[in-house]
């Protein structure tokens, strides 16, 4: 008796950007069944085959089938010839909530917010949250997540008058040494925006003991700070001078027009420049 001919079934899977690329784009909608299922796996640790330890108190049980295909760091750690490949454990010194949010992103491809933190302590403020996620994404080669929080940090720095800074300013001061050490293009962008922010908020910053201590402990940063303040004051003076010169030209033009069109018998107006 002959066997029936086997049928060939083709299954179409969505295209990815590489077996270990972190550049997978976030899906729309956190209610997608796949996202909800992955999130349940993350929170429960069911069927996990490796762990991420953070400090003495936090252990995340995770799944190589999910995180290794979405992140080069985890693929190298758990499938390479490193110690972590045998122990199936990595030990990090990052903030626990930053670790949780990085893993949340790898499981869901959704950018985490402060409300995404369920398993660890909450971050203190929005600046601390964003800078810690930028840090961990940079260290663990999660470039899409890093780019997202880079833009969030830049938006915050470009709004020095925002009320939220009354809660975030001390956290910003604590992050200055890190901002001044980032070696790549992202670091250049953040430093430039942070320098403008520092000049705009110099009065409030100089009232903080932490900032005064930073100026004392880091002379090079102190020199940069005072140079930036001096440059900003010079630019402000130049703008004032240019504005005054424009007003003077406008006044001279108005006087000339008046003198040209004045009625018979009306006295001419003479322009006089007063020097300080």
PDB file of C-alpha atoms in Angstrom:
ATOM      1  CA  UNK A   1       0.000   0.000   0.000  1.00  0.00           C
ATOM      2  CA  UNK A   2       1.520   3.327  -1.057  1.00  0.00           C
ATOM      3  CA  UNK A   3       1.693   6.320   1.245  1.00  0.00           C
ATOM      4  CA  UNK A   4      -0.240   9.449   0.303  1.00  0.00           C
ATOM      5  CA  UNK A   5       1.977  12.180  -1.112  1.00  0.00           C
ATOM      6  CA  UNK A   6       3.020  14.696   1.526  1.00  0.00           C
ATOM      7  CA  UNK A   7       1.589  18.177   1.139  1.00  0.00           C
ATOM      8  CA  UNK A   8       3.983  21.118   1.317  1.00  0.00           C
ATOM      9  CA  UNK A   9       2.682  23.968   3.445  1.00  0.00           C
ATOM     10  CA  UNK A  10       4.233  27.396   3.233  1.00  0.00           C
ATOM     11  CA  UNK A  11       3.915  29.606   6.305  1.00  0.00           C
ATOM     12  CA  UNK A  12       4.583  33.313   5.885  1.00  0.00           C
ATOM     13  CA  UNK A  13       6.281  35.009   8.819  1.00  0.00           C
ATOM     14  CA  UNK A  14       6.709  38.774   9.123  1.00  0.00           C
ATOM     15  CA  UNK A  15      10.098  39.965   7.967  1.00  0.00           C
ATOM     16  CA  UNK A  16      12.580  40.985  10.624  1.00  0.00           C
ATOM     17  CA  UNK A  17      15.630  43.171  10.311  1.00  0.00           C
ATOM     18  CA  UNK A  18      18.016  40.360  11.200  1.00  0.00           C
ATOM     19  CA  UNK A  19      18.255  37.460  13.599  1.00  0.00           C
ATOM     20  CA  UNK A  20      19.791  39.564  16.333  1.00  0.00           C
ATOM     21  CA  UNK A  21      19.015  43.127  15.347  1.00  0.00           C
ATOM     22  CA  UNK A  22      17.612  45.517  17.959  1.00  0.00           C
ATOM     23  CA  UNK A  23      16.037  47.597  15.181  1.00  0.00           C
ATOM     24  CA  UNK A  24      12.676  45.820  15.142  1.00  0.00           C
ATOM     25  CA  UNK A  25      10.001  48.469  14.944  1.00  0.00           C
ATOM     26  CA  UNK A  26       7.435  48.685  17.753  1.00  0.00           C
ATOM     27  CA  UNK A  27       4.045  47.279  16.847  1.00  0.00           C
ATOM     28  CA  UNK A  28       0.957  49.401  17.138  1.00  0.00           C
ATOM     29  CA  UNK A  29      -1.323  48.692  20.062  1.00  0.00           C
ATOM     30  CA  UNK A  30      -0.385  47.002  23.322  1.00  0.00           C
ATOM     31  CA  UNK A  31      -3.583  44.899  23.168  1.00  0.00           C
ATOM     32  CA  UNK A  32      -2.259  42.767  20.331  1.00  0.00           C
ATOM     33  CA  UNK A  33      -2.583  39.079  21.410  1.00  0.00           C
ATOM     34  CA  UNK A  34       1.113  38.378  20.759  1.00  0.00           C
ATOM     35  CA  UNK A  35       2.191  41.353  22.836  1.00  0.00           C
ATOM     36  CA  UNK A  36      -0.129  40.377  25.691  1.00  0.00           C
ATOM     37  CA  UNK A  37       1.137  36.793  25.583  1.00  0.00           C
ATOM     38  CA  UNK A  38       4.781  37.885  25.621  1.00  0.00           C
ATOM     39  CA  UNK A  39       4.096  40.274  28.482  1.00  0.00           C
ATOM     40  CA  UNK A  40       2.465  37.481  30.463  1.00  0.00           C
ATOM     41  CA  UNK A  41       5.566  35.322  29.886  1.00  0.00           C
ATOM     42  CA  UNK A  42       7.787  38.168  31.053  1.00  0.00           C
ATOM     43  CA  UNK A  43       5.843  38.865  34.236  1.00  0.00           C
ATOM     44  CA  UNK A  44       5.322  35.204  35.144  1.00  0.00           C
ATOM     45  CA  UNK A  45       8.725  33.821  34.093  1.00  0.00           C
ATOM     46  CA  UNK A  46       6.947  30.656  32.944  1.00  0.00           C
ATOM     47  CA  UNK A  47       9.199  28.338  30.875  1.00  0.00           C
ATOM     48  CA  UNK A  48      12.132  30.751  31.246  1.00  0.00           C
ATOM     49  CA  UNK A  49      15.583  29.355  30.421  1.00  0.00           C
ATOM     50  CA  UNK A  50      17.912  32.152  31.583  1.00  0.00           C
ATOM     51  CA  UNK A  51      18.094  34.919  34.158  1.00  0.00           C
ATOM     52  CA  UNK A  52      19.123  38.554  34.445  1.00  0.00           C
ATOM     53  CA  UNK A  53      20.247  39.504  37.944  1.00  0.00           C
ATOM     54  CA  UNK A  54      20.261  43.088  39.124  1.00  0.00           C
ATOM     55  CA  UNK A  55      21.782  43.738  42.530  1.00  0.00           C
ATOM     56  CA  UNK A  56      20.894  41.474  45.425  1.00  0.00           C
ATOM     57  CA  UNK A  57      17.124  41.738  45.241  1.00  0.00           C
ATOM     58  CA  UNK A  58      16.004  41.451  41.630  1.00  0.00           C
ATOM     59  CA  UNK A  59      16.118  38.387  39.393  1.00  0.00           C
ATOM     60  CA  UNK A  60      14.336  38.407  36.043  1.00  0.00           C
ATOM     61  CA  UNK A  61      13.577  35.008  34.534  1.00  0.00           C
ATOM     62  CA  UNK A  62      13.630  35.475  30.777  1.00  0.00           C
ATOM     63  CA  UNK A  63      13.421  33.528  27.514  1.00  0.00           C
ATOM     64  CA  UNK A  64      16.320  33.308  25.063  1.00  0.00           C
ATOM     65  CA  UNK A  65      13.893  32.553  22.224  1.00  0.00           C
ATOM     66  CA  UNK A  66      12.538  36.095  22.582  1.00  0.00           C
ATOM     67  CA  UNK A  67      15.386  38.289  23.756  1.00  0.00           C
ATOM     68  CA  UNK A  68      18.244  36.808  21.714  1.00  0.00           C
ATOM     69  CA  UNK A  69      16.544  37.381  18.350  1.00  0.00           C
ATOM     70  CA  UNK A  70      15.896  41.014  19.291  1.00  0.00           C
ATOM     71  CA  UNK A  71      19.163  42.024  20.898  1.00  0.00           C
ATOM     72  CA  UNK A  72      22.804  41.467  19.904  1.00  0.00           C
ATOM     73  CA  UNK A  73      24.060  41.706  23.463  1.00  0.00           C
ATOM     74  CA  UNK A  74      21.881  38.835  24.696  1.00  0.00           C
ATOM     75  CA  UNK A  75      22.607  36.734  21.626  1.00  0.00           C
ATOM     76  CA  UNK A  76      26.358  37.072  22.210  1.00  0.00           C
ATOM     77  CA  UNK A  77      26.032  36.461  25.968  1.00  0.00           C
ATOM     78  CA  UNK A  78      23.788  33.389  25.897  1.00  0.00           C
ATOM     79  CA  UNK A  79      24.792  31.717  22.626  1.00  0.00           C
ATOM     80  CA  UNK A  80      28.503  32.588  22.494  1.00  0.00           C
ATOM     81  CA  UNK A  81      31.525  31.208  24.298  1.00  0.00           C
ATOM     82  CA  UNK A  82      31.199  33.451  27.303  1.00  0.00           C
ATOM     83  CA  UNK A  83      30.636  32.348  30.893  1.00  0.00           C
ATOM     84  CA  UNK A  84      27.020  33.519  30.601  1.00  0.00           C
ATOM     85  CA  UNK A  85      26.471  30.951  27.859  1.00  0.00           C
ATOM     86  CA  UNK A  86      27.105  28.162  30.378  1.00  0.00           C
ATOM     87  CA  UNK A  87      25.518  29.709  33.461  1.00  0.00           C
ATOM     88  CA  UNK A  88      22.576  31.213  31.511  1.00  0.00           C
ATOM     89  CA  UNK A  89      22.846  34.201  33.860  1.00  0.00           C
ATOM     90  CA  UNK A  90      23.951  37.792  33.380  1.00  0.00           C
ATOM     91  CA  UNK A  91      24.596  40.124  36.319  1.00  0.00           C
ATOM     92  CA  UNK A  92      24.112  43.852  35.814  1.00  0.00           C
ATOM     93  CA  UNK A  93      24.603  46.897  38.026  1.00  0.00           C
ATOM     94  CA  UNK A  94      21.967  49.031  36.288  1.00  0.00           C
ATOM     95  CA  UNK A  95      18.904  50.479  37.987  1.00  0.00           C
ATOM     96  CA  UNK A  96      16.353  47.657  38.451  1.00  0.00           C
ATOM     97  CA  UNK A  97      13.545  49.605  36.792  1.00  0.00           C
ATOM     98  CA  UNK A  98      15.814  50.297  33.789  1.00  0.00           C
ATOM     99  CA  UNK A  99      16.503  46.569  33.440  1.00  0.00           C
ATOM    100  CA  UNK A 100      12.793  45.844  33.708  1.00  0.00           C
ATOM    101  CA  UNK A 101      11.948  48.426  31.040  1.00  0.00           C
ATOM    102  CA  UNK A 102      14.648  47.167  28.654  1.00  0.00           C
ATOM    103  CA  UNK A 103      13.253  43.642  28.967  1.00  0.00           C
ATOM    104  CA  UNK A 104       9.701  44.989  28.632  1.00  0.00           C
ATOM    105  CA  UNK A 105      10.713  46.561  25.327  1.00  0.00           C
ATOM    106  CA  UNK A 106      12.358  43.364  24.037  1.00  0.00           C
ATOM    107  CA  UNK A 107       9.253  41.339  24.895  1.00  0.00           C
ATOM    108  CA  UNK A 108       6.674  43.759  23.506  1.00  0.00           C
ATOM    109  CA  UNK A 109       8.524  46.091  21.112  1.00  0.00           C
ATOM    110  CA  UNK A 110       6.590  48.861  22.856  1.00  0.00           C
ATOM    111  CA  UNK A 111       8.450  51.858  24.261  1.00  0.00           C
ATOM    112  CA  UNK A 112       8.075  51.664  28.044  1.00  0.00           C
ATOM    113  CA  UNK A 113       6.860  54.522  30.197  1.00  0.00           C
ATOM    114  CA  UNK A 114       7.037  54.952  33.945  1.00  0.00           C
ATOM    115  CA  UNK A 115       3.713  53.086  34.218  1.00  0.00           C
ATOM    116  CA  UNK A 116       5.394  50.028  32.633  1.00  0.00           C
ATOM    117  CA  UNK A 117       7.369  49.436  35.839  1.00  0.00           C
ATOM    118  CA  UNK A 118       5.577  46.651  37.698  1.00  0.00           C
ATOM    119  CA  UNK A 119       8.238  44.389  39.208  1.00  0.00           C
ATOM    120  CA  UNK A 120      10.709  46.887  40.708  1.00  0.00           C
ATOM    121  CA  UNK A 121      10.709  50.188  42.557  1.00  0.00           C
ATOM    122  CA  UNK A 122       9.425  53.237  40.685  1.00  0.00           C
ATOM    123  CA  UNK A 123      11.863  55.844  39.324  1.00  0.00           C
ATOM    124  CA  UNK A 124      11.883  59.181  41.136  1.00  0.00           C
ATOM    125  CA  UNK A 125      11.190  61.514  38.199  1.00  0.00           C
ATOM    126  CA  UNK A 126      10.906  61.700  34.423  1.00  0.00           C
ATOM    127  CA  UNK A 127      14.494  62.902  33.798  1.00  0.00           C
ATOM    128  CA  UNK A 128      16.009  60.105  35.893  1.00  0.00           C
ATOM    129  CA  UNK A 129      13.775  57.566  34.134  1.00  0.00           C
ATOM    130  CA  UNK A 130      14.716  58.756  30.640  1.00  0.00           C
ATOM    131  CA  UNK A 131      18.463  59.068  31.320  1.00  0.00           C
ATOM    132  CA  UNK A 132      18.682  55.612  32.910  1.00  0.00           C
ATOM    133  CA  UNK A 133      16.874  54.007  29.969  1.00  0.00           C
ATOM    134  CA  UNK A 134      19.134  55.856  27.549  1.00  0.00           C
ATOM    135  CA  UNK A 135      22.153  54.536  29.485  1.00  0.00           C
ATOM    136  CA  UNK A 136      21.075  50.914  29.548  1.00  0.00           C
ATOM    137  CA  UNK A 137      19.970  50.945  25.904  1.00  0.00           C
ATOM    138  CA  UNK A 138      23.378  52.346  24.946  1.00  0.00           C
ATOM    139  CA  UNK A 139      25.271  49.730  26.957  1.00  0.00           C
ATOM    140  CA  UNK A 140      23.144  46.779  25.774  1.00  0.00           C
ATOM    141  CA  UNK A 141      23.074  47.746  22.088  1.00  0.00           C
ATOM    142  CA  UNK A 142      19.344  48.406  21.931  1.00  0.00           C
ATOM    143  CA  UNK A 143      19.596  51.226  19.421  1.00  0.00           C
ATOM    144  CA  UNK A 144      15.921  51.864  18.698  1.00  0.00           C
ATOM    145  CA  UNK A 145      15.182  52.250  22.405  1.00  0.00           C
ATOM    146  CA  UNK A 146      18.244  54.471  22.811  1.00  0.00           C
ATOM    147  CA  UNK A 147      17.129  56.744  19.961  1.00  0.00           C
ATOM    148  CA  UNK A 148      13.649  57.046  21.479  1.00  0.00           C
ATOM    149  CA  UNK A 149      14.933  58.236  24.854  1.00  0.00           C
ATOM    150  CA  UNK A 150      17.549  60.457  23.229  1.00  0.00           C
ATOM    151  CA  UNK A 151      14.702  62.395  21.607  1.00  0.00           C
ATOM    152  CA  UNK A 152      12.804  62.511  24.912  1.00  0.00           C
ATOM    153  CA  UNK A 153      15.858  63.918  26.721  1.00  0.00           C
ATOM    154  CA  UNK A 154      16.440  66.505  24.000  1.00  0.00           C
ATOM    155  CA  UNK A 155      12.797  67.614  24.176  1.00  0.00           C
ATOM    156  CA  UNK A 156      13.085  68.110  27.915  1.00  0.00           C
ATOM    157  CA  UNK A 157      16.331  70.079  27.621  1.00  0.00           C
ATOM    158  CA  UNK A 158      14.805  72.383  25.009  1.00  0.00           C
ATOM    159  CA  UNK A 159      12.056  73.397  27.465  1.00  0.00           C
ATOM    160  CA  UNK A 160      13.981  74.904  30.411  1.00  0.00           C
ATOM    161  CA  UNK A 161      10.924  76.875  31.514  1.00  0.00           C
ATOM    162  CA  UNK A 162       8.747  73.766  31.954  1.00  0.00           C
ATOM    163  CA  UNK A 163       7.303  73.369  35.455  1.00  0.00           C
ATOM    164  CA  UNK A 164       8.454  69.746  35.631  1.00  0.00           C
ATOM    165  CA  UNK A 165      12.038  70.917  36.139  1.00  0.00           C
ATOM    166  CA  UNK A 166      11.277  71.801  39.747  1.00  0.00           C
ATOM    167  CA  UNK A 167      11.146  68.021  40.305  1.00  0.00           C
ATOM    168  CA  UNK A 168      13.873  67.026  37.805  1.00  0.00           C
ATOM    169  CA  UNK A 169      16.656  69.571  38.298  1.00  0.00           C
ATOM    170  CA  UNK A 170      18.619  67.677  40.962  1.00  0.00           C
ATOM    171  CA  UNK A 171      18.470  64.498  38.869  1.00  0.00           C
ATOM    172  CA  UNK A 172      19.799  66.472  35.911  1.00  0.00           C
ATOM    173  CA  UNK A 173      22.762  67.713  37.974  1.00  0.00           C
ATOM    174  CA  UNK A 174      23.563  64.135  39.031  1.00  0.00           C
ATOM    175  CA  UNK A 175      23.597  63.077  35.362  1.00  0.00           C
ATOM    176  CA  UNK A 176      25.989  65.821  34.157  1.00  0.00           C
ATOM    177  CA  UNK A 177      29.208  63.740  34.606  1.00  0.00           C
ATOM    178  CA  UNK A 178      27.655  60.960  32.509  1.00  0.00           C
ATOM    179  CA  UNK A 179      26.459  63.388  29.813  1.00  0.00           C
ATOM    180  CA  UNK A 180      29.978  64.804  29.488  1.00  0.00           C
ATOM    181  CA  UNK A 181      31.482  61.314  29.011  1.00  0.00           C
ATOM    182  CA  UNK A 182      29.250  59.902  26.220  1.00  0.00           C
ATOM    183  CA  UNK A 183      31.663  59.422  23.291  1.00  0.00           C
ATOM    184  CA  UNK A 184      29.346  59.082  20.283  1.00  0.00           C
ATOM    185  CA  UNK A 185      27.171  61.408  18.193  1.00  0.00           C
ATOM    186  CA  UNK A 186      24.311  61.047  20.669  1.00  0.00           C
ATOM    187  CA  UNK A 187      26.645  62.383  23.345  1.00  0.00           C
ATOM    188  CA  UNK A 188      27.458  65.433  21.221  1.00  0.00           C
ATOM    189  CA  UNK A 189      23.746  66.179  20.765  1.00  0.00           C
ATOM    190  CA  UNK A 190      23.003  65.793  24.461  1.00  0.00           C
ATOM    191  CA  UNK A 191      25.989  67.883  25.565  1.00  0.00           C
ATOM    192  CA  UNK A 192      25.093  70.711  23.211  1.00  0.00           C
ATOM    193  CA  UNK A 193      21.474  70.754  24.419  1.00  0.00           C
ATOM    194  CA  UNK A 194      22.560  70.359  28.055  1.00  0.00           C
ATOM    195  CA  UNK A 195      24.973  73.291  27.754  1.00  0.00           C
ATOM    196  CA  UNK A 196      22.203  75.558  26.431  1.00  0.00           C
ATOM    197  CA  UNK A 197      19.926  74.313  29.210  1.00  0.00           C
ATOM    198  CA  UNK A 198      22.533  74.986  31.900  1.00  0.00           C
ATOM    199  CA  UNK A 199      22.987  78.558  30.685  1.00  0.00           C
ATOM    200  CA  UNK A 200      19.218  79.094  30.638  1.00  0.00           C
ATOM    201  CA  UNK A 201      18.843  77.649  34.161  1.00  0.00           C
ATOM    202  CA  UNK A 202      22.096  78.986  35.633  1.00  0.00           C
ATOM    203  CA  UNK A 203      20.409  80.927  38.417  1.00  0.00           C
ATOM    204  CA  UNK A 204      18.395  77.936  39.668  1.00  0.00           C
ATOM    205  CA  UNK A 205      21.368  75.590  39.249  1.00  0.00           C
ATOM    206  CA  UNK A 206      23.752  77.809  41.213  1.00  0.00           C
ATOM    207  CA  UNK A 207      21.339  77.675  44.136  1.00  0.00           C
ATOM    208  CA  UNK A 208      21.750  73.872  44.318  1.00  0.00           C
ATOM    209  CA  UNK A 209      24.505  72.574  46.573  1.00  0.00           C
ATOM    210  CA  UNK A 210      25.022  69.581  44.262  1.00  0.00           C
ATOM    211  CA  UNK A 211      25.810  71.892  41.353  1.00  0.00           C
ATOM    212  CA  UNK A 212      28.157  74.019  43.472  1.00  0.00           C
ATOM    213  CA  UNK A 213      29.957  70.838  44.536  1.00  0.00           C
ATOM    214  CA  UNK A 214      30.240  69.742  40.900  1.00  0.00           C
ATOM    215  CA  UNK A 215      31.877  73.049  39.939  1.00  0.00           C
ATOM    216  CA  UNK A 216      34.355  72.622  42.804  1.00  0.00           C
ATOM    217  CA  UNK A 217      35.151  68.964  42.105  1.00  0.00           C
ATOM    218  CA  UNK A 218      35.408  69.239  38.313  1.00  0.00           C
ATOM    219  CA  UNK A 219      37.456  72.331  37.333  1.00  0.00           C
ATOM    220  CA  UNK A 220      37.251  71.525  33.609  1.00  0.00           C
ATOM    221  CA  UNK A 221      33.465  71.475  33.730  1.00  0.00           C
ATOM    222  CA  UNK A 222      33.507  74.692  35.760  1.00  0.00           C
ATOM    223  CA  UNK A 223      35.600  76.391  33.059  1.00  0.00           C
ATOM    224  CA  UNK A 224      33.160  75.169  30.371  1.00  0.00           C
ATOM    225  CA  UNK A 225      30.234  76.428  32.428  1.00  0.00           C
ATOM    226  CA  UNK A 226      31.591  79.936  32.954  1.00  0.00           C
ATOM    227  CA  UNK A 227      32.753  80.177  29.331  1.00  0.00           C
ATOM    228  CA  UNK A 228      29.265  79.203  28.158  1.00  0.00           C
ATOM    229  CA  UNK A 229      27.666  81.764  30.476  1.00  0.00           C
ATOM    230  CA  UNK A 230      30.059  84.476  29.258  1.00  0.00           C
ATOM    231  CA  UNK A 231      29.397  83.570  25.611  1.00  0.00           C
ATOM    232  CA  UNK A 232      25.642  83.670  26.214  1.00  0.00           C
ATOM    233  CA  UNK A 233      25.905  87.089  27.877  1.00  0.00           C
ATOM    234  CA  UNK A 234      28.039  88.389  24.996  1.00  0.00           C
ATOM    235  CA  UNK A 235      25.509  87.081  22.478  1.00  0.00           C
ATOM    236  CA  UNK A 236      22.680  88.683  24.451  1.00  0.00           C
ATOM    237  CA  UNK A 237      24.564  92.002  24.470  1.00  0.00           C
ATOM    238  CA  UNK A 238      25.143  91.767  20.711  1.00  0.00           C
ATOM    239  CA  UNK A 239      21.440  91.124  20.156  1.00  0.00           C
ATOM    240  CA  UNK A 240      20.536  94.142  22.320  1.00  0.00           C
ATOM    241  CA  UNK A 241      23.031  96.286  20.417  1.00  0.00           C
ATOM    242  CA  UNK A 242      21.688  95.124  17.044  1.00  0.00           C
ATOM    243  CA  UNK A 243      18.130  95.812  18.173  1.00  0.00           C
ATOM    244  CA  UNK A 244      19.033  99.325  19.349  1.00  0.00           C
ATOM    245  CA  UNK A 245      20.820 100.065  16.064  1.00  0.00           C
ATOM    246  CA  UNK A 246      17.758  98.946  14.127  1.00  0.00           C
ATOM    247  CA  UNK A 247      15.515 101.202  16.213  1.00  0.00           C
ATOM    248  CA  UNK A 248      17.915 104.094  15.605  1.00  0.00           C
ATOM    249  CA  UNK A 249      17.798 103.530  11.840  1.00  0.00           C
ATOM    250  CA  UNK A 250      14.006 103.370  11.935  1.00  0.00           C
ATOM    251  CA  UNK A 251      13.884 106.618  13.929  1.00  0.00           C
ATOM    252  CA  UNK A 252      16.237 108.382  11.504  1.00  0.00           C
ATOM    253  CA  UNK A 253      14.086 107.233   8.595  1.00  0.00           C
ATOM    254  CA  UNK A 254      10.916 108.506  10.281  1.00  0.00           C
ATOM    255  CA  UNK A 255      12.559 111.874  11.023  1.00  0.00           C
ATOM    256  CA  UNK A 256      13.729 112.173   7.420  1.00  0.00           C
ATOM    257  CA  UNK A 257      10.226 111.360   6.137  1.00  0.00           C
ATOM    258  CA  UNK A 258       8.736 113.946   8.489  1.00  0.00           C
ATOM    259  CA  UNK A 259      11.173 116.638   7.456  1.00  0.00           C
ATOM    260  CA  UNK A 260      10.549 115.929   3.779  1.00  0.00           C
ATOM    261  CA  UNK A 261       6.788 116.105   4.141  1.00  0.00           C
ATOM    262  CA  UNK A 262       6.311 118.685   6.898  1.00  0.00           C
ATOM    263  CA  UNK A 263       3.886 121.501   6.309  1.00  0.00           C
ATOM    264  CA  UNK A 264       5.063 125.086   5.755  1.00  0.00           C
ATOM    265  CA  UNK A 265       5.820 126.747   9.037  1.00  0.00           C
ATOM    266  CA  UNK A 266       6.456 123.520  10.952  1.00  0.00           C
ATOM    267  CA  UNK A 267       9.982 123.333  12.407  1.00  0.00           C
ATOM    268  CA  UNK A 268      12.251 120.497  11.268  1.00  0.00           C
ATOM    269  CA  UNK A 269      13.243 117.747  13.679  1.00  0.00           C
ATOM    270  CA  UNK A 270      16.920 117.160  14.298  1.00  0.00           C
ATOM    271  CA  UNK A 271      18.213 113.711  15.162  1.00  0.00           C
ATOM    272  CA  UNK A 272      20.656 113.641  18.054  1.00  0.00           C
ATOM    273  CA  UNK A 273      22.556 110.578  19.187  1.00  0.00           C
ATOM    274  CA  UNK A 274      23.190 110.374  22.915  1.00  0.00           C
ATOM    275  CA  UNK A 275      26.296 108.565  24.080  1.00  0.00           C
ATOM    276  CA  UNK A 276      26.529 106.859  27.446  1.00  0.00           C
TER     277      UNK A 276
END
